[in-house]
Amino acid sequence: MRAKVVLLVCLEIILSLGVKSEFEHNFVFTSDSNSEDVKLITKRDNMAANNTQYQEQITEKDINLTRQCWVEVEKDYEGTGTLLFTELFTSFPDYIKIFSKLKSPGEDDIFKSPRFKKHMTTALLPSIGEMLNNLDKEEALKKQLLEIGRTHKRRNITKDNFENIKNVIIKTLAIRFGDKFTPEMDTAWHKILTAGFSIIYTTLE
C-alpha cells in the first residue's frame, strides 16, 4: 500500500539519522481496525516551551494534498518565488544580506538580478518539489535533504533561519491559493515541511 511504503521510508530515514534538535522524537505506527490506512505518529517533547507532549500524524492524504498543491506552483516558479522572497524580506529585512552575493554588480533591486532569479526558479522552489517527489524514494530523499543541510551549514544558515523560511513558505502558499488553501492543506504542509526540515537540521548542529 502506497501510504505504508511512504511512511515506512520516513520512519527509517529519521530513525537512521537519530534526529535530535529542540525536540526528542519517538515514532510509532497506528492503524484503524476498520481501515488499511497506516499513520505515522510523531511524539515530540517540546523542550523549549512547557515540556508538554503532543502527537502529529503524517498520512497519505497529507502527502497527496501537498503534491497536488505543488503541481500548480510548478507552473509559475518565478511568480511564486517573487511572492515568497518579498514576504521573507518584508518579515525579516536582515535576510536580504544572506542572498546579497546573488545580486548583480551595480544592481540595487535584487529581484532584477539574473543570478537571484535563477536561485528562485532552479534552487529553493524546485528543491521542495523534489522533496515531495522523493517521499517514497528513501535513498534519494535522504541524500537530497542531507546535502541541503551540508550546503547551507557552509553558508552559516541556522535552524532559526530555516524555521522562518518554512513559515514564510506556508504563508506564501496561503496567499498564492487564497480560499483554496484549506486548513487541511495548511496542516499537511506544516507536517511535511517539519519532518523534512528535521532531517536537514541533523547536519546543522
Coordinates of N, CA and C in Angstrom, one line a residue:
M1 N 0.8 -1.2 0.0 CA 0.0 0.0 0.0 C 0.9 1.2 0.0
R2 N 0.5 2.2 -0.8 CA 1.4 3.4 -1.0 C 1.7 4.1 0.3
A3 N 0.6 4.4 1.1 CA 0.8 5.1 2.3 C 1.8 4.4 3.2
K4 N 1.6 3.1 3.3 CA 2.5 2.4 4.2 C 4.0 2.5 3.7
V5 N 4.2 2.3 2.4 CA 5.5 2.4 1.9 C 6.1 3.8 2.2
V6 N 5.4 4.9 1.9 CA 5.8 6.2 2.1 C 6.2 6.4 3.6
L7 N 5.4 6.0 4.5 CA 5.6 6.3 5.9 C 6.7 5.4 6.5
L8 N 6.8 4.2 6.0 CA 8.0 3.4 6.4 C 9.3 4.1 6.0
V9 N 9.3 4.6 4.8 CA 10.5 5.3 4.4 C 10.9 6.5 5.3
C10 N 9.8 7.3 5.6 CA 10.1 8.4 6.5 C 10.6 7.9 7.9
L11 N 10.0 6.9 8.4 CA 10.4 6.3 9.7 C 11.8 5.9 9.6
E12 N 12.2 5.1 8.6 CA 13.5 4.5 8.5 C 14.6 5.6 8.4
I13 N 14.3 6.7 7.6 CA 15.2 7.8 7.4 C 15.5 8.5 8.7
I14 N 14.4 8.9 9.4 CA 14.6 9.7 10.6 C 15.3 8.9 11.7
L15 N 14.8 7.6 11.9 CA 15.4 6.8 12.9 C 16.9 6.5 12.6
S16 N 17.2 6.3 11.3 CA 18.6 6.0 11.0 C 19.5 7.2 11.3
L17 N 19.0 8.4 11.2 CA 19.7 9.6 11.5 C 19.8 10.0 13.0
G18 N 18.9 9.4 13.7 CA 18.9 9.7 15.2 C 18.5 11.2 15.3
V19 N 17.5 11.6 14.7 CA 17.1 13.0 14.7 C 17.0 13.6 16.1
K20 N 17.7 14.7 16.4 CA 17.6 15.4 17.6 C 17.9 16.9 17.3
S21 N 17.0 17.7 17.8 CA 17.3 19.1 17.8 C 16.7 19.7 19.0
E22 N 15.7 20.6 18.9 CA 15.0 21.1 20.1 C 14.0 20.1 20.6
F23 N 13.8 19.0 19.8 CA 12.8 18.0 20.2 C 13.4 16.7 20.3
E24 N 12.8 15.8 21.2 CA 13.2 14.4 21.2 C 12.1 13.7 20.5
H25 N 12.5 12.9 19.5 CA 11.5 12.2 18.6 C 11.3 10.8 19.0
N26 N 10.1 10.3 19.0 CA 9.8 8.9 19.1 C 8.7 8.6 18.1
F27 N 8.8 7.4 17.5 CA 7.9 7.1 16.4 C 7.2 5.8 16.6
V28 N 5.9 5.8 16.2 CA 5.1 4.5 16.4 C 4.0 4.5 15.3
F29 N 3.8 3.4 14.7 CA 2.7 3.2 13.7 C 1.4 2.9 14.4
T30 N 0.3 3.5 13.9 CA -1.0 3.1 14.3 C -1.9 2.8 13.1
S31 N -2.8 2.0 13.2 CA -3.8 1.7 12.1 C -5.2 1.6 12.7
D32 N -6.1 2.1 12.0 CA -7.5 1.9 12.3 C -7.9 0.5 12.0
S33 N -8.6 -0.2 12.9 CA -9.0 -1.5 12.7 C -10.0 -1.7 11.6
N34 N -10.6 -0.6 11.2 CA -11.6 -0.6 10.1 C -11.0 0.0 8.8
S35 N -9.7 0.2 8.8 CA -9.1 0.8 7.6 C -7.7 0.3 7.4
E36 N -7.2 0.2 6.2 CA -5.9 -0.2 5.9 C -4.9 1.0 6.0
D37 N -5.4 2.2 6.2 CA -4.5 3.3 6.2 C -3.6 3.3 7.4
V38 N -2.3 3.4 7.2 CA -1.4 3.4 8.3 C -0.9 4.8 8.5
K39 N -0.8 5.2 9.7 CA -0.4 6.6 10.0 C 0.9 6.6 10.9
L40 N 1.7 7.5 10.6 CA 2.9 7.7 11.4 C 2.7 8.8 12.5
I41 N 2.8 8.4 13.7 CA 2.6 9.4 14.8 C 4.0 9.8 15.3
T42 N 4.2 11.1 15.4 CA 5.5 11.6 15.9 C 5.2 12.2 17.3
K43 N 5.8 11.6 18.3 CA 5.6 12.2 19.6 C 6.8 13.0 19.9
R44 N 6.6 14.3 20.3 CA 7.7 15.2 20.5 C 7.6 15.9 21.8
D45 N 8.7 15.8 22.6 CA 8.7 16.6 23.8 C 9.2 18.0 23.6
N46 N 8.4 19.0 23.8 CA 8.8 20.3 23.5 C 9.6 20.9 24.6
M47 N 10.9 20.9 24.4 CA 11.9 21.3 25.5 C 11.9 22.8 25.6
A48 N 11.5 23.5 24.5 CA 11.6 25.0 24.6 C 10.4 25.6 25.2
A49 N 9.3 24.9 25.2 CA 8.1 25.5 25.8 C 7.8 25.0 27.2
N50 N 6.7 24.2 27.3 CA 6.3 23.8 28.6 C 6.4 22.3 28.8
N51 N 7.3 21.6 28.0 CA 7.6 20.2 28.1 C 6.3 19.3 28.0
T52 N 5.3 19.9 27.4 CA 4.1 19.0 27.1 C 4.3 18.2 25.9
Q53 N 3.7 17.1 25.8 CA 3.9 16.1 24.7 C 2.7 16.2 23.8
Y54 N 2.9 16.2 22.5 CA 1.8 16.1 21.6 C 2.1 15.2 20.5
Q55 N 1.1 14.9 19.7 CA 1.3 13.9 18.6 C 0.9 14.5 17.3
E56 N 1.6 14.1 16.2 CA 1.4 14.6 14.9 C 1.4 13.5 13.9
Q57 N 0.4 13.4 13.1 CA 0.3 12.3 12.1 C 0.5 12.8 10.7
I58 N 1.3 12.0 10.0 CA 1.5 12.3 8.5 C 0.8 11.1 7.8
T59 N -0.2 11.5 7.0 CA -1.0 10.5 6.3 C -0.8 10.6 4.8
E60 N -1.3 9.6 4.1 CA -1.2 9.6 2.7 C -2.0 10.8 2.1
K61 N -3.0 11.2 2.8 CA -3.8 12.3 2.4 C -3.0 13.6 2.5
D62 N -2.2 13.7 3.5 CA -1.3 14.9 3.7 C -0.4 15.0 2.5
I63 N 0.2 13.9 2.2 CA 1.2 13.8 1.1 C 0.5 14.2 -0.2
N64 N -0.7 13.6 -0.5 CA -1.4 13.9 -1.7 C -1.8 15.4 -1.8
L65 N -2.2 16.0 -0.7 CA -2.6 17.4 -0.7 C -1.4 18.3 -1.1
T66 N -0.2 18.0 -0.5 CA 0.9 18.9 -0.8 C 1.4 18.7 -2.2
R67 N 1.3 17.5 -2.7 CA 1.7 17.2 -4.1 C 0.8 17.9 -5.1
Q68 N -0.5 17.8 -4.8 CA -1.5 18.5 -5.7 C -1.3 20.0 -5.7
C69 N -1.0 20.5 -4.6 CA -0.8 22.0 -4.5 C 0.5 22.3 -5.3
W70 N 1.5 21.5 -5.2 CA 2.8 21.9 -5.9 C 2.7 21.8 -7.4
V71 N 1.8 21.0 -7.9 CA 1.6 20.9 -9.3 C 1.3 22.3 -9.9
E72 N 0.5 23.1 -9.1 CA 0.1 24.4 -9.5 C 1.3 25.4 -9.4
V73 N 2.1 25.2 -8.3 CA 3.2 26.1 -8.0 C 4.2 25.9 -9.2
E74 N 4.4 24.7 -9.6 CA 5.4 24.5 -10.7 C 5.1 25.2 -12.0
K75 N 3.9 25.6 -12.2 CA 3.5 26.3 -13.4 C 4.1 27.8 -13.4
D76 N 4.4 28.3 -12.2 CA 4.9 29.7 -12.2 C 5.9 29.8 -11.0
Y77 N 7.1 29.2 -11.2 CA 8.1 29.3 -10.1 C 8.5 30.8 -9.9
E78 N 8.7 31.5 -11.0 CA 9.1 32.9 -10.8 C 8.1 33.8 -10.0
G79 N 6.9 33.6 -10.4 CA 5.8 34.4 -9.7 C 5.7 34.0 -8.2
T80 N 5.7 32.7 -8.0 CA 5.6 32.3 -6.6 C 6.9 32.6 -5.8
G81 N 8.0 32.5 -6.5 CA 9.3 32.8 -5.8 C 9.4 34.3 -5.5
T82 N 8.9 35.1 -6.4 CA 9.0 36.6 -6.1 C 8.1 36.9 -4.9
L83 N 6.9 36.3 -4.9 CA 6.0 36.4 -3.7 C 6.6 36.0 -2.4
L84 N 7.3 34.8 -2.5 CA 7.9 34.2 -1.3 C 9.0 35.1 -0.8
F85 N 9.9 35.5 -1.6 CA 11.0 36.3 -1.2 C 10.6 37.7 -0.8
T86 N 9.6 38.3 -1.4 CA 9.1 39.6 -1.0 C 8.6 39.5 0.5
E87 N 7.8 38.4 0.7 CA 7.3 38.2 2.1 C 8.5 37.9 3.1
L88 N 9.5 37.2 2.6 CA 10.6 36.9 3.5 C 11.4 38.2 3.9
F89 N 11.7 39.0 2.9 CA 12.5 40.2 3.1 C 11.7 41.2 3.9
T90 N 10.3 41.2 3.7 CA 9.5 42.1 4.5 C 9.4 41.7 5.9
S91 N 9.3 40.4 6.2 CA 9.2 39.9 7.6 C 10.6 39.9 8.3
F92 N 11.6 39.7 7.5 CA 13.0 39.6 8.0 C 13.9 40.4 7.1
P93 N 14.0 41.7 7.3 CA 14.8 42.6 6.4 C 16.2 42.2 6.4
D94 N 16.8 41.7 7.5 CA 18.2 41.3 7.5 C 18.5 40.1 6.6
Y95 N 17.5 39.4 6.2 CA 17.8 38.2 5.4 C 18.2 38.5 4.0
I96 N 18.0 39.7 3.6 CA 18.5 40.1 2.2 C 20.0 40.0 2.2
K97 N 20.7 40.1 3.3 CA 22.1 40.0 3.4 C 22.6 38.6 3.0
I98 N 21.8 37.6 3.4 CA 22.1 36.2 3.1 C 22.2 36.0 1.6
F99 N 21.4 36.7 0.9 CA 21.4 36.5 -0.6 C 22.1 37.6 -1.3
S100 N 22.8 38.4 -0.6 CA 23.5 39.6 -1.3 C 24.5 39.2 -2.4
K101 N 25.1 38.0 -2.2 CA 26.0 37.5 -3.2 C 25.4 37.2 -4.6
L102 N 24.1 37.1 -4.5 CA 23.3 36.8 -5.8 C 22.9 38.1 -6.5
K103 N 23.2 39.2 -5.9 CA 22.8 40.5 -6.5 C 23.8 40.8 -7.6
S104 N 23.4 41.3 -8.7 CA 24.2 41.7 -9.8 C 25.0 42.9 -9.5
P105 N 26.3 43.1 -9.9 CA 27.1 44.3 -9.6 C 26.3 45.5 -10.1
G106 N 26.2 46.5 -9.2 CA 25.6 47.8 -9.6 C 24.1 47.7 -9.6
E107 N 23.5 46.6 -9.2 CA 22.0 46.4 -9.2 C 21.5 46.6 -7.8
D108 N 20.6 47.6 -7.6 CA 20.0 47.8 -6.3 C 18.9 46.8 -6.0
D109 N 18.1 46.5 -7.0 CA 17.0 45.7 -6.8 C 17.4 44.2 -7.0
I110 N 17.4 43.4 -6.0 CA 17.8 42.0 -6.1 C 16.9 41.2 -7.0
F111 N 15.7 41.6 -7.0 CA 14.7 40.8 -7.9 C 15.0 41.0 -9.4
K112 N 15.8 42.0 -9.7 CA 16.2 42.1 -11.1 C 17.4 41.4 -11.5
S113 N 18.1 40.8 -10.5 CA 19.3 40.1 -10.7 C 19.1 38.7 -11.3
P114 N 19.7 38.5 -12.5 CA 19.5 37.1 -13.1 C 20.0 36.0 -12.2
R115 N 21.0 36.2 -11.4 CA 21.5 35.2 -10.5 C 20.5 34.9 -9.5
F116 N 19.8 35.9 -8.9 CA 18.8 35.7 -7.9 C 17.6 35.0 -8.5
K117 N 17.2 35.5 -9.7 CA 16.1 34.8 -10.3 C 16.3 33.3 -10.6
K118 N 17.6 33.0 -10.9 CA 17.9 31.6 -11.2 C 17.8 30.8 -9.9
H119 N 18.2 31.5 -8.8 CA 18.1 30.8 -7.5 C 16.7 30.5 -7.1
M120 N 15.8 31.5 -7.4 CA 14.4 31.3 -7.1 C 13.8 30.1 -7.9
T121 N 14.1 30.1 -9.2 CA 13.5 29.2 -10.1 C 14.1 27.8 -10.3
T122 N 15.4 27.7 -9.8 CA 16.1 26.4 -10.0 C 16.6 25.9 -8.7
A123 N 16.5 26.6 -7.6 CA 17.0 26.1 -6.3 C 16.0 25.9 -5.3
L124 N 15.6 26.9 -4.6 CA 14.7 26.8 -3.5 C 13.3 26.0 -3.8
L125 N 12.6 26.6 -4.7 CA 11.3 26.0 -5.0 C 11.4 24.6 -5.6
P126 N 12.3 24.4 -6.6 CA 12.4 23.1 -7.1 C 12.8 22.0 -6.1
S127 N 13.6 22.5 -5.1 CA 14.0 21.5 -4.1 C 12.9 21.1 -3.2
I128 N 11.9 21.9 -3.0 CA 10.7 21.5 -2.3 C 9.9 20.5 -3.1
G129 N 9.8 20.7 -4.4 CA 9.1 19.8 -5.3 C 9.8 18.4 -5.3
E130 N 11.1 18.5 -5.4 CA 11.9 17.3 -5.4 C 11.7 16.5 -4.1
M131 N 11.6 17.2 -2.9 CA 11.4 16.5 -1.7 C 10.1 15.8 -1.7
L132 N 9.0 16.5 -2.2 CA 7.7 15.8 -2.3 C 7.7 14.6 -3.2
N133 N 8.4 14.7 -4.3 CA 8.5 13.6 -5.2 C 9.3 12.4 -4.6
N134 N 10.2 12.7 -3.7 CA 11.1 11.7 -3.2 C 10.6 11.1 -1.9
L135 N 9.4 11.4 -1.5 CA 8.9 10.9 -0.2 C 8.8 9.4 -0.2
D136 N 8.6 8.8 -1.4 CA 8.6 7.3 -1.4 C 9.8 6.8 -2.1
K137 N 10.9 7.5 -2.0 CA 12.2 7.1 -2.6 C 13.3 7.3 -1.5
E138 N 13.5 6.3 -0.6 CA 14.3 6.5 0.6 C 15.6 7.1 0.4
E139 N 16.4 6.5 -0.5 CA 17.8 6.9 -0.7 C 17.9 8.3 -1.3
A140 N 17.0 8.6 -2.2 CA 17.0 9.9 -2.9 C 16.6 11.0 -1.9
L141 N 15.6 10.7 -1.1 CA 15.2 11.7 -0.1 C 16.2 12.0 0.9
K142 N 16.9 10.9 1.5 CA 17.9 11.1 2.4 C 19.1 11.9 1.9
K143 N 19.5 11.5 0.7 CA 20.6 12.2 0.0 C 20.3 13.7 -0.2
Q144 N 19.1 14.0 -0.7 CA 18.8 15.3 -1.0 C 18.7 16.2 0.2
L145 N 18.1 15.8 1.3 CA 17.9 16.6 2.5 C 19.2 16.8 3.2
L146 N 20.0 15.8 3.3 CA 21.3 15.9 4.0 C 22.2 16.8 3.2
E147 N 22.2 16.8 1.9 CA 23.0 17.7 1.1 C 22.6 19.1 1.2
I148 N 21.3 19.4 1.3 CA 20.8 20.7 1.5 C 21.3 21.2 2.9
G149 N 21.3 20.4 3.9 CA 21.8 20.8 5.2 C 23.3 21.1 5.2
R150 N 24.1 20.2 4.5 CA 25.5 20.4 4.5 C 25.9 21.7 3.7
T151 N 25.2 21.9 2.6 CA 25.5 23.1 1.8 C 25.2 24.4 2.6
H152 N 24.0 24.4 3.3 CA 23.6 25.6 4.0 C 24.4 25.8 5.3
K153 N 24.9 24.7 5.8 CA 25.8 24.9 7.0 C 27.1 25.6 6.6
R154 N 27.6 25.3 5.5 CA 28.8 26.1 5.0 C 28.5 27.5 4.8
R155 N 27.3 27.9 4.6 CA 26.9 29.3 4.5 C 26.4 29.9 5.8
N156 N 26.6 29.2 6.9 CA 26.2 29.6 8.2 C 24.7 29.9 8.4
I157 N 23.9 29.1 7.6 CA 22.5 29.2 7.8 C 22.1 28.3 9.0
T158 N 21.3 28.9 9.9 CA 20.9 28.3 11.1 C 19.5 27.6 11.1
K159 N 19.2 26.9 12.1 CA 17.9 26.3 12.2 C 16.8 27.3 12.3
D160 N 17.1 28.4 13.0 CA 16.2 29.5 13.1 C 15.9 30.1 11.7
N161 N 16.9 30.2 10.9 CA 16.7 30.7 9.5 C 15.8 29.8 8.8
F162 N 16.0 28.5 8.9 CA 15.2 27.5 8.2 C 13.7 27.5 8.7
E163 N 13.6 27.7 10.0 CA 12.2 27.7 10.6 C 11.5 28.9 10.1
N164 N 12.1 30.1 10.0 CA 11.5 31.3 9.5 C 11.1 31.1 8.0
I165 N 12.0 30.5 7.3 CA 11.7 30.3 5.8 C 10.6 29.3 5.7
K166 N 10.6 28.3 6.5 CA 9.5 27.3 6.5 C 8.1 28.0 6.6
N167 N 8.0 28.8 7.6 CA 6.8 29.5 7.9 C 6.4 30.5 6.8
V168 N 7.4 31.1 6.2 CA 7.1 32.0 5.1 C 6.7 31.2 3.8
I169 N 7.2 30.0 3.6 CA 6.8 29.2 2.5 C 5.3 28.9 2.7
I170 N 4.9 28.5 3.8 CA 3.5 28.2 4.1 C 2.6 29.4 3.9
K171 N 3.1 30.5 4.4 CA 2.3 31.8 4.3 C 2.2 32.2 2.9
T172 N 3.2 32.0 2.1 CA 3.2 32.3 0.7 C 2.2 31.5 -0.1
L173 N 2.1 30.2 0.3 CA 1.2 29.3 -0.4 C -0.3 29.7 0.0
A174 N -0.5 30.1 1.2 CA -1.8 30.6 1.6 C -2.2 31.8 0.8
I175 N -1.3 32.7 0.6 CA -1.6 33.9 -0.2 C -1.8 33.6 -1.6
R176 N -0.9 32.7 -2.1 CA -1.0 32.3 -3.6 C -2.3 31.6 -3.9
F177 N -2.8 30.7 -3.0 CA -4.0 30.0 -3.3 C -5.3 30.5 -2.7
G178 N -5.2 31.5 -1.8 CA -6.4 32.1 -1.2 C -7.3 31.1 -0.5
D179 N -8.6 31.1 -0.8 CA -9.6 30.3 -0.2 C -9.3 28.8 -0.5
K180 N -8.6 28.5 -1.6 CA -8.3 27.1 -1.9 C -7.3 26.5 -1.0
F181 N -6.6 27.3 -0.3 CA -5.6 26.8 0.7 C -6.4 26.5 2.0
T182 N -6.9 25.3 2.1 CA -7.8 24.9 3.2 C -7.0 24.7 4.5
P183 N -7.7 24.7 5.6 CA -7.0 24.3 6.9 C -6.3 22.9 6.8
E184 N -6.9 22.0 6.1 CA -6.3 20.7 5.9 C -5.0 20.8 5.2
M185 N -5.0 21.6 4.1 CA -3.8 21.8 3.4 C -2.7 22.5 4.2
D186 N -3.1 23.5 5.0 CA -2.2 24.2 5.9 C -1.5 23.2 6.8
T187 N -2.3 22.3 7.4 CA -1.8 21.3 8.4 C -0.9 20.4 7.7
A188 N -1.2 19.9 6.5 CA -0.4 19.0 5.7 C 1.0 19.6 5.4
W189 N 1.0 20.8 5.0 CA 2.3 21.5 4.7 C 3.1 21.6 6.0
H190 N 2.5 22.0 7.1 CA 3.3 22.1 8.3 C 3.9 20.8 8.7
K191 N 3.2 19.7 8.6 CA 3.7 18.4 9.0 C 4.8 17.9 8.0
I192 N 4.6 18.0 6.7 CA 5.6 17.6 5.8 C 6.9 18.4 5.9
L193 N 6.8 19.7 5.9 CA 8.0 20.5 6.0 C 8.7 20.3 7.3
T194 N 7.9 20.2 8.4 CA 8.6 20.0 9.7 C 9.4 18.7 9.7
A195 N 8.8 17.6 9.1 CA 9.5 16.3 9.0 C 10.8 16.4 8.2
G196 N 10.6 17.1 7.0 CA 11.8 17.2 6.1 C 12.9 18.1 6.7
F197 N 12.5 19.2 7.2 CA 13.5 20.1 7.8 C 14.2 19.5 9.0
S198 N 13.5 18.6 9.7 CA 14.1 17.9 10.9 C 15.3 17.1 10.4
I199 N 15.2 16.5 9.3 CA 16.3 15.8 8.7 C 17.5 16.7 8.4
I200 N 17.1 17.8 7.7 CA 18.1 18.8 7.4 C 18.9 19.3 8.7
Y201 N 18.1 19.5 9.7 CA 18.7 20.1 11.0 C 19.8 19.2 11.6
T202 N 19.8 17.9 11.3 CA 20.8 17.0 11.8 C 22.2 17.4 11.3
T203 N 22.3 18.1 10.2 CA 23.6 18.5 9.7 C 24.0 19.8 10.2
L204 N 23.1 20.6 10.8 CA 23.4 22.0 11.2 C 24.0 22.1 12.6
E205 N 23.9 21.0 13.4 CA 24.4 21.0 14.8 C 25.9 21.0 14.9

